[in-house]
PDB file of C-alpha atoms in Angstrom:
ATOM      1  CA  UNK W   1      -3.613   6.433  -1.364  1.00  0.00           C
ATOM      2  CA  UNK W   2      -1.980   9.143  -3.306  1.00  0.00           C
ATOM      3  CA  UNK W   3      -2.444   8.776  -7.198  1.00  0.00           C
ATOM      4  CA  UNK W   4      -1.044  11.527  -9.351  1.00  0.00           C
ATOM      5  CA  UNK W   5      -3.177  11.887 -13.077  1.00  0.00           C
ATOM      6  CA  UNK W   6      -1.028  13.210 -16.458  1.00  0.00           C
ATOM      7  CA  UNK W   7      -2.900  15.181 -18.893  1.00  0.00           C
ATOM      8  CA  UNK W   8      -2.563  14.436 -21.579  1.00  0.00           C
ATOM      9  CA  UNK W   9      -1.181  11.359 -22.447  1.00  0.00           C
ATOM     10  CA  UNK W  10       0.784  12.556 -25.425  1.00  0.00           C
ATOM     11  CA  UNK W  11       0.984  16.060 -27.526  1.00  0.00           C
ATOM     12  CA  UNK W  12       2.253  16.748 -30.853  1.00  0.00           C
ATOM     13  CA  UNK W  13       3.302  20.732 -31.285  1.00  0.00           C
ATOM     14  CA  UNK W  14       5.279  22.644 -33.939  1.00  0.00           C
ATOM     15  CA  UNK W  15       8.907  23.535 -32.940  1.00  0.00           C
ATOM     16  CA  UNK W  16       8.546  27.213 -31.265  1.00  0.00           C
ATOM     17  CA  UNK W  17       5.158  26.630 -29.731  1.00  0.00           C
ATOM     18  CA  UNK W  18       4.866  27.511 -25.950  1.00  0.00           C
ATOM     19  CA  UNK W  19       3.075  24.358 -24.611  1.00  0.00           C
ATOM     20  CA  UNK W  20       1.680  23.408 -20.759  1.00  0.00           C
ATOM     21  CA  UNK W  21       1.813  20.019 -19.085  1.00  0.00           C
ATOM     22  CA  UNK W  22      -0.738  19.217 -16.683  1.00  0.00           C
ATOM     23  CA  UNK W  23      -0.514  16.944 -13.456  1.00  0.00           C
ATOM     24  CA  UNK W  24      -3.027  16.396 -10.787  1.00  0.00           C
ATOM     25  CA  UNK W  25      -2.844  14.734  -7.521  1.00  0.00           C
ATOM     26  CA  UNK W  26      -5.587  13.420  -5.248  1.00  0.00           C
ATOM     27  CA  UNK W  27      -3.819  13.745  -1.848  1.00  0.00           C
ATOM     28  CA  UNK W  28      -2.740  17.380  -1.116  1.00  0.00           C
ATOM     29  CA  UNK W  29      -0.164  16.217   1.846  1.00  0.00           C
ATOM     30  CA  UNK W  30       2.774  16.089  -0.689  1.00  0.00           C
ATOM     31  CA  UNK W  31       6.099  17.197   0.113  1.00  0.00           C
ATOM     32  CA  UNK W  32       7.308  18.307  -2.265  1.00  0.00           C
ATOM     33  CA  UNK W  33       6.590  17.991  -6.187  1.00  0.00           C
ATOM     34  CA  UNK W  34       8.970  16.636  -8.916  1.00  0.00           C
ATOM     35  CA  UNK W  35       8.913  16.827 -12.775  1.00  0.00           C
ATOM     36  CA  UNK W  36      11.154  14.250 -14.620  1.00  0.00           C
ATOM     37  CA  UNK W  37      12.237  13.992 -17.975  1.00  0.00           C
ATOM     38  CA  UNK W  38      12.670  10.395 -19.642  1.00  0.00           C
ATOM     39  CA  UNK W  39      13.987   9.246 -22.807  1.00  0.00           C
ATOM     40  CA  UNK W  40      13.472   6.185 -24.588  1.00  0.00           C
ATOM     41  CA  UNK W  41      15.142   3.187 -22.826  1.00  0.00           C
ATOM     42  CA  UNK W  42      16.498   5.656 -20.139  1.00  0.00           C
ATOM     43  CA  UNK W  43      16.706   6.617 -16.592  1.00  0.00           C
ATOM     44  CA  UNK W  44      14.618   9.429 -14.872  1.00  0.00           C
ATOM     45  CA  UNK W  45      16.187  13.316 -15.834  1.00  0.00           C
ATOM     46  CA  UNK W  46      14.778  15.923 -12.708  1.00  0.00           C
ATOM     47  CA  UNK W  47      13.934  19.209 -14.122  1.00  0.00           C
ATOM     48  CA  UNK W  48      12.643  21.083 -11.432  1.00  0.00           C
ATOM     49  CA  UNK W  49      11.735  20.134  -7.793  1.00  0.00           C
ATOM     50  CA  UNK W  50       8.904  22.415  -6.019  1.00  0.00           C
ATOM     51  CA  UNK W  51       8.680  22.035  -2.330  1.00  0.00           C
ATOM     52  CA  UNK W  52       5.569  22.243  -0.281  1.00  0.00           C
ATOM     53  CA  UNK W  53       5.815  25.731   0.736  1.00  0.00           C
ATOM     54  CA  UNK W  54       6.887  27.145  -2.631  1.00  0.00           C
ATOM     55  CA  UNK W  55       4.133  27.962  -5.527  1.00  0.00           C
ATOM     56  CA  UNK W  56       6.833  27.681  -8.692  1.00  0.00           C
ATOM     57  CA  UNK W  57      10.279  27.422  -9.944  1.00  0.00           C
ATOM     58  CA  UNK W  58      11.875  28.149 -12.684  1.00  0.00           C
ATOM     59  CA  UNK W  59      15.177  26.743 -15.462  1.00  0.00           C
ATOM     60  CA  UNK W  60      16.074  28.529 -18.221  1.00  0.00           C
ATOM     61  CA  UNK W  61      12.916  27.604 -20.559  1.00  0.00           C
ATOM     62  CA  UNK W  62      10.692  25.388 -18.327  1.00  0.00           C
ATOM     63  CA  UNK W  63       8.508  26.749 -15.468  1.00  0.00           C
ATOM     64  CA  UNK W  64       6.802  24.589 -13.192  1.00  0.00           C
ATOM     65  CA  UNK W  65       4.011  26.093 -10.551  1.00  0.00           C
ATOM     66  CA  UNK W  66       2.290  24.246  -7.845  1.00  0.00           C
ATOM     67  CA  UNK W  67      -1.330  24.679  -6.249  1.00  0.00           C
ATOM     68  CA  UNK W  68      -1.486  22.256  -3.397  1.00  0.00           C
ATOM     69  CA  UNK W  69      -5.209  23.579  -2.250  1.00  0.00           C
ATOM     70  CA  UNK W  70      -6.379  22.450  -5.825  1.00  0.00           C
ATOM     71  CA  UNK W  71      -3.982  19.589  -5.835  1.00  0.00           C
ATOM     72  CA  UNK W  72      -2.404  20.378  -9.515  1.00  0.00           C
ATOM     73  CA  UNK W  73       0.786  21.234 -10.767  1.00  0.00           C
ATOM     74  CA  UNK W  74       1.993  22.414 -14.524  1.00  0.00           C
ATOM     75  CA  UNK W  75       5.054  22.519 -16.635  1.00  0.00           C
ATOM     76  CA  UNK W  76       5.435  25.186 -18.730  1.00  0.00           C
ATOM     77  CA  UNK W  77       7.893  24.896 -21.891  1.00  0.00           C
ATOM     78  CA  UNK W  78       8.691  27.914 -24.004  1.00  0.00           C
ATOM     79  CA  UNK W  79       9.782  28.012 -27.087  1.00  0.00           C
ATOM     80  CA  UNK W  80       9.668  24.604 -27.476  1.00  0.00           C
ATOM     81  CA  UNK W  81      12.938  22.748 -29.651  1.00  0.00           C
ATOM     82  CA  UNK W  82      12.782  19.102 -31.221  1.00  0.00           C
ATOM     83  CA  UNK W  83      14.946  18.282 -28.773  1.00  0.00           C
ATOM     84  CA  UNK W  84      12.373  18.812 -25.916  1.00  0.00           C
ATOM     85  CA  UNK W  85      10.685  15.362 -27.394  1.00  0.00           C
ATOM     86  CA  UNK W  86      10.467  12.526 -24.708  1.00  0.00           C
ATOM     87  CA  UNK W  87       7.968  11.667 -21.858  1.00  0.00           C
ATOM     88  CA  UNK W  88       7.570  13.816 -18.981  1.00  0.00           C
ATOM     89  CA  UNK W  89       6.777  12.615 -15.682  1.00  0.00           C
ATOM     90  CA  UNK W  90       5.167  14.163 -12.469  1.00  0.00           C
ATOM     91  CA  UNK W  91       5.630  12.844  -9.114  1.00  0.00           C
ATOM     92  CA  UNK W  92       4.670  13.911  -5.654  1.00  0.00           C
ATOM     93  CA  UNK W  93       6.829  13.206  -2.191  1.00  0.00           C
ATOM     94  CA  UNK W  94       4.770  11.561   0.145  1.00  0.00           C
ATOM     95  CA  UNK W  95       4.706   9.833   3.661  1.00  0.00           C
ATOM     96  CA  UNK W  96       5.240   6.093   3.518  1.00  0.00           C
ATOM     97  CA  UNK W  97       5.296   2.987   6.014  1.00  0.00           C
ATOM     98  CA  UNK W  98       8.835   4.106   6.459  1.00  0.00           C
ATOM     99  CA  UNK W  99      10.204   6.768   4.170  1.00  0.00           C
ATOM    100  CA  UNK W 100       9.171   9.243   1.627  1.00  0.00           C
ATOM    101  CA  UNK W 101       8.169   8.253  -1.504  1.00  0.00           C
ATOM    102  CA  UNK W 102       7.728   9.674  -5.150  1.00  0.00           C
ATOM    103  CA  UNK W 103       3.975   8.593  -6.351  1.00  0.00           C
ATOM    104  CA  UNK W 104       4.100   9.138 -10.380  1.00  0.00           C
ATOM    105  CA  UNK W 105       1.956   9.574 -12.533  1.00  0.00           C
ATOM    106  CA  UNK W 106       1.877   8.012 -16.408  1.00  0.00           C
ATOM    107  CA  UNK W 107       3.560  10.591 -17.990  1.00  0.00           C
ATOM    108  CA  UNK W 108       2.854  13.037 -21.127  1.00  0.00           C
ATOM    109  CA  UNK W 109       4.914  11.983 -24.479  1.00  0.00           C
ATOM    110  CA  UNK W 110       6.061  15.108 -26.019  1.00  0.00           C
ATOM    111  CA  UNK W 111       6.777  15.145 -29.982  1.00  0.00           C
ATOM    112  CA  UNK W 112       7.878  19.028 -31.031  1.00  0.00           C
ATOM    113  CA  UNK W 113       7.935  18.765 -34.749  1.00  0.00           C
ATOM    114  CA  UNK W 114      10.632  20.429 -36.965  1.00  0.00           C
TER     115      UNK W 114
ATOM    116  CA  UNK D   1      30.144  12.416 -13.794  1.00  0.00           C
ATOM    117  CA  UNK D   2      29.416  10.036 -10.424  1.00  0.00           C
ATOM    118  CA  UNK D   3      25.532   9.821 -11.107  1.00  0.00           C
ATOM    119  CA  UNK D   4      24.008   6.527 -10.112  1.00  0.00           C
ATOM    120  CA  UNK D   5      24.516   3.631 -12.346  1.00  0.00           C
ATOM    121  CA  UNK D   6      23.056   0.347 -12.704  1.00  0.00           C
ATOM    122  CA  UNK D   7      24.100  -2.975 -14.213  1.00  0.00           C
ATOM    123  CA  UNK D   8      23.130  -4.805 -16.182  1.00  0.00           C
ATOM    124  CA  UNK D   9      21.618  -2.529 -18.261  1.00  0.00           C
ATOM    125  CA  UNK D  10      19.360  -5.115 -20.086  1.00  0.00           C
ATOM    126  CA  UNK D  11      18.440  -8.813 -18.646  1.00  0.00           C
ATOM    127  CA  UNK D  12      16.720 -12.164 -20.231  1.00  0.00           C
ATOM    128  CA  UNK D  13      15.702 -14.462 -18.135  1.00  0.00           C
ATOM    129  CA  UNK D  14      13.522 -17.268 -18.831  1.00  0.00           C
ATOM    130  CA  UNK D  15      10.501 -17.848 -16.488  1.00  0.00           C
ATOM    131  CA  UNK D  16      11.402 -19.575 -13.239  1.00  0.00           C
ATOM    132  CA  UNK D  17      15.004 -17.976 -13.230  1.00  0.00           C
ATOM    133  CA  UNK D  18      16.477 -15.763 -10.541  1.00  0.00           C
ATOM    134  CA  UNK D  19      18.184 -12.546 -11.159  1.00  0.00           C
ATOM    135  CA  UNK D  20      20.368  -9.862  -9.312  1.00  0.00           C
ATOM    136  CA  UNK D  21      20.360  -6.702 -10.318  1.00  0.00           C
ATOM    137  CA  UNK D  22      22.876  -4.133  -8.555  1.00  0.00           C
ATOM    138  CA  UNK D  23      22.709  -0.450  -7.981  1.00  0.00           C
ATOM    139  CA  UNK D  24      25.492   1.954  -7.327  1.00  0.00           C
ATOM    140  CA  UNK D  25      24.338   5.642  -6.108  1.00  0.00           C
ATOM    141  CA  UNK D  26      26.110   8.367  -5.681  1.00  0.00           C
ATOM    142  CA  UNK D  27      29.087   8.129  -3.454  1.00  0.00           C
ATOM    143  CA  UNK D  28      27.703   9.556   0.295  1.00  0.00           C
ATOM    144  CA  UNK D  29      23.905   8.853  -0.125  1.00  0.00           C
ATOM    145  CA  UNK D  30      22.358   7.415   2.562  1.00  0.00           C
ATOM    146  CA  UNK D  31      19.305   6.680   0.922  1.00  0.00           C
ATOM    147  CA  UNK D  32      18.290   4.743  -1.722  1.00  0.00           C
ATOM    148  CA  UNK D  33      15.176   3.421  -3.135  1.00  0.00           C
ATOM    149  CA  UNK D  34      14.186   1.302  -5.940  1.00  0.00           C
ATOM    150  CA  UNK D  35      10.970   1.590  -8.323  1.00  0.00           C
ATOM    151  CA  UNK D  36       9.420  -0.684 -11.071  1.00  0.00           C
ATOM    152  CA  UNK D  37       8.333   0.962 -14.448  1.00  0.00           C
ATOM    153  CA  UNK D  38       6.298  -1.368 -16.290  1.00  0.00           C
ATOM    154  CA  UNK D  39       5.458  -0.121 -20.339  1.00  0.00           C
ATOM    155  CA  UNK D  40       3.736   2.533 -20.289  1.00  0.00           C
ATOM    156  CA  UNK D  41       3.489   3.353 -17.343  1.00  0.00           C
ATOM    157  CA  UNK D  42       4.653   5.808 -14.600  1.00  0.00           C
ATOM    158  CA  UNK D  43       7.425   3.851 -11.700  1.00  0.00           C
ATOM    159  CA  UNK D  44       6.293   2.339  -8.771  1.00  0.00           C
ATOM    160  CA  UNK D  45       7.918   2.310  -5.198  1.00  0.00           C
ATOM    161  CA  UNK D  46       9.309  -0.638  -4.397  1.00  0.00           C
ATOM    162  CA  UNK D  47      11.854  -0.504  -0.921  1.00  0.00           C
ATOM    163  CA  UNK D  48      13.792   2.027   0.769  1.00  0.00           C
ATOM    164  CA  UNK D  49      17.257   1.845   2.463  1.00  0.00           C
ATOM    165  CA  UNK D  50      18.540   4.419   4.652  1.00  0.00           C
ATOM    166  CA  UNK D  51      22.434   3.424   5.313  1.00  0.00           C
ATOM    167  CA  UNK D  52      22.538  -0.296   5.038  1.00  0.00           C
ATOM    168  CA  UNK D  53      18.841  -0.734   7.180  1.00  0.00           C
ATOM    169  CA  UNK D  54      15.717  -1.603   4.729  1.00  0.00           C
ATOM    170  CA  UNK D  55      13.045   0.831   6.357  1.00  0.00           C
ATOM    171  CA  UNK D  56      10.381   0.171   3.664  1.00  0.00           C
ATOM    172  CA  UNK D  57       9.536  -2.758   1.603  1.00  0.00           C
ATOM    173  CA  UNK D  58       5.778  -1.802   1.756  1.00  0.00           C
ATOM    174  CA  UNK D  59       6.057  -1.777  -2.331  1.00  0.00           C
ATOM    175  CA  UNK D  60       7.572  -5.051  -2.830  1.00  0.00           C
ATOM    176  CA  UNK D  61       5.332  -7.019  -4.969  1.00  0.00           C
ATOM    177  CA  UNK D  62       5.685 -10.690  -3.060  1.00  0.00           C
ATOM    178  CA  UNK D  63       7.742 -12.384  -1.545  1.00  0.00           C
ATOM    179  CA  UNK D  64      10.262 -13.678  -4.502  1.00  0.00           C
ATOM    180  CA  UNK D  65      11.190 -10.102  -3.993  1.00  0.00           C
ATOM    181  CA  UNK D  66      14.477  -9.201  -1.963  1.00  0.00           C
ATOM    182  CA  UNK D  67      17.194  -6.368  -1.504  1.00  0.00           C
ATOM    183  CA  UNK D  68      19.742  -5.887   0.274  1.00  0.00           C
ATOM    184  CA  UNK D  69      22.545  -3.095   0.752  1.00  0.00           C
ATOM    185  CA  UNK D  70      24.685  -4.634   2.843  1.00  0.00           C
ATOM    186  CA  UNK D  71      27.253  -2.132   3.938  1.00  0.00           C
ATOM    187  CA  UNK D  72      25.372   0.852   3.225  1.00  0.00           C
ATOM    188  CA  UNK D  73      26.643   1.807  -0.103  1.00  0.00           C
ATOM    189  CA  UNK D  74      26.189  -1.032  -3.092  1.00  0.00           C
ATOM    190  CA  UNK D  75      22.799  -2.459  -3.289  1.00  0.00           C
ATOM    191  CA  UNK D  76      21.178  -5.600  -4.952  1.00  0.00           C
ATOM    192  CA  UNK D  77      17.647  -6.002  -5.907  1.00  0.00           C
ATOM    193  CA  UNK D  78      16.583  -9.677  -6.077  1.00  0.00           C
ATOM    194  CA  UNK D  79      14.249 -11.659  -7.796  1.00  0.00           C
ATOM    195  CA  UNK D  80      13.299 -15.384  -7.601  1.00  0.00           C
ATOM    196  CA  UNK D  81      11.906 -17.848 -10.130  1.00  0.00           C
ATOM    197  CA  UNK D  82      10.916 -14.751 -12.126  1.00  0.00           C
ATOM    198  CA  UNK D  83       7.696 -14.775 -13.888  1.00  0.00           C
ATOM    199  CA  UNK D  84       6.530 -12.733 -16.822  1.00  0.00           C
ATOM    200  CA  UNK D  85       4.409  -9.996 -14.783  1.00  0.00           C
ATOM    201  CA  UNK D  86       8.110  -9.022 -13.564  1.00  0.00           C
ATOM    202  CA  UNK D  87       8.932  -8.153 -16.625  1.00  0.00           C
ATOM    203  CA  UNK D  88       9.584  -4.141 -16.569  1.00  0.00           C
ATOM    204  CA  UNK D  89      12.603  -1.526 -16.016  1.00  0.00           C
ATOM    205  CA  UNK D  90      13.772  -1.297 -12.660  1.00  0.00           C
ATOM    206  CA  UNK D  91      14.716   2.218 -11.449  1.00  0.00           C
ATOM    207  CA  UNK D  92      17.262   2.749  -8.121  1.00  0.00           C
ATOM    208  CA  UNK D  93      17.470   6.471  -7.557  1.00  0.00           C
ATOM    209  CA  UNK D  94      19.593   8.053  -4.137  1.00  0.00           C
ATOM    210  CA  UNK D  95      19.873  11.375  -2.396  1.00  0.00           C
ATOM    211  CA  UNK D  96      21.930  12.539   0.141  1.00  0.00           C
ATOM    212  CA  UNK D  97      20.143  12.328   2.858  1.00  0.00           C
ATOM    213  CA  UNK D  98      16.634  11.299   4.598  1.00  0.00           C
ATOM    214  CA  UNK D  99      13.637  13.637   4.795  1.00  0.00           C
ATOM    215  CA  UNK D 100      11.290  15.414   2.552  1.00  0.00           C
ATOM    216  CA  UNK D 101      13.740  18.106   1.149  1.00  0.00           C
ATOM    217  CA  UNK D 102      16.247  15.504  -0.256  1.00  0.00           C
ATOM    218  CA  UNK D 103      15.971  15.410  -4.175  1.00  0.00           C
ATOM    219  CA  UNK D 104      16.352  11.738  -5.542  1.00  0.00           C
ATOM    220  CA  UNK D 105      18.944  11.028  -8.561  1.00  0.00           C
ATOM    221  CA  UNK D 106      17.775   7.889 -11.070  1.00  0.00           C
ATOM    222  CA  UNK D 107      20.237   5.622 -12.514  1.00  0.00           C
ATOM    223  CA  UNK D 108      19.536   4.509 -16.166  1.00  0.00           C
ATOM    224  CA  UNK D 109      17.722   1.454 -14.864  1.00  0.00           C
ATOM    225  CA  UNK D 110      17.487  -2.153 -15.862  1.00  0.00           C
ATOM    226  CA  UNK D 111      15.201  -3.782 -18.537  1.00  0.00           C
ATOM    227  CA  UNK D 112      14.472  -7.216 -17.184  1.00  0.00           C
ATOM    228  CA  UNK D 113      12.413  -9.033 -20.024  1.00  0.00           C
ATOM    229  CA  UNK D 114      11.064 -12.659 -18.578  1.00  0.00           C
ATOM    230  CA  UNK D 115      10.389 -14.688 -21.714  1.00  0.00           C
TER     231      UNK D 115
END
């Protein structure tokens, strides 16, 4: 069974700071790999989408690579703004009983202080 | 914009109650899925629809558990005599089509609180 690790848990940075979120995943068969943004008391935000056969994209500030022989994946934020604060959320696409499903994991909270 | 929305967005029940909780994706999907978040904690799988056929329910937790998408567009998630372990936010998310290069799209979800 897939099962996709966050580290870490939460990080507090001064506005400006570059910064790197870290996700790891057990199974390499993914499909593709997905990095979320969530709010408090809201839905799931996709930031950037990486499919098997690609090693990073990139939006504006964030960059997000993926290294499916080591089974990891990071988010890179530059220049990070207060407004980057909320939890971030990894998930790989993998084969089910009878679809493809996103395995998360528990998410990094992000706090980028003024 | 037409994202995917989902009502209600907050729900009390009290234990033993059953709720319905309805999903709306994007106009054209053909597949949908819904996912449990508990607190704290990343979501979790729970079916999958493709059109109005339920291809998955490996995730549902029991059987108090039930959707349904009916003509292949609205869907309803189920749950009978709720108990407080159901307690959680309950994400649908669509995409356009089926396969592994289809991106999903999350509604705002639903906080179901089971006092």
């Amino acid at each position: 069974k897939q099962e996709v690790t966050q580290i870490p848990a939460a990080l507090s940075v001064p506005e400006g700071e570059n910064l790197v979120l870290n996700c790891s995943f057990t199974d390499s068969a993914i499909y593709n790999l997905q990095w979320f943004r969530q709010d408090p008391g809201k839905g799931l935000t996709s930031l950037l989408l990486i499919q098997s056969s690609q090693r990073e994209q990139t939006s504006g500030r964030l960059n997000a690579s993926l290294d499916k022989s080591s089974g990891r994946s990071t988010l890179y934020i530059a220049a990070s703004q207060p407004g980057d604060s909320a939890t971030y959320l990894c998930a790989g696409l993998v084969s089910g009983a009878g679809s493809y499903q996103l395995t998360f994991g528990k998410g990094t909270k992000l706090s980028v202080i003024p | 914009g037409a994202g995917v929305s989902q009502s209600p967005r907050y729900k009390v029940a009290k234990r033993g109650q059953d709720v319905a909780l309805r999903c709306d994706p994007i106009s054209g999907h053909v597949s949908l899925f819904w996912y449990q978040q508990a607190l704290g904690q990343g979501p979790e799988f729970l079916t999958y629809f493709q059109n109005e056929a339920q291809l998955d329910k490996s995730g549902l937790p029991s059987d108090r558990f039930f959707a349904e998408r009916p003509e292949g567009s609205v869907s309803t998630l189920k749950i009978q005599r709720t108990q407080q372990e159901d307690s959680a936010v309950y994400l649908c998310a669509s995409s356009y089509w089926t396969g592994s290069y289809n991106e999903q799209f999350f509604g705002p979800g639903t906080r179901l609180t089971v006092l």
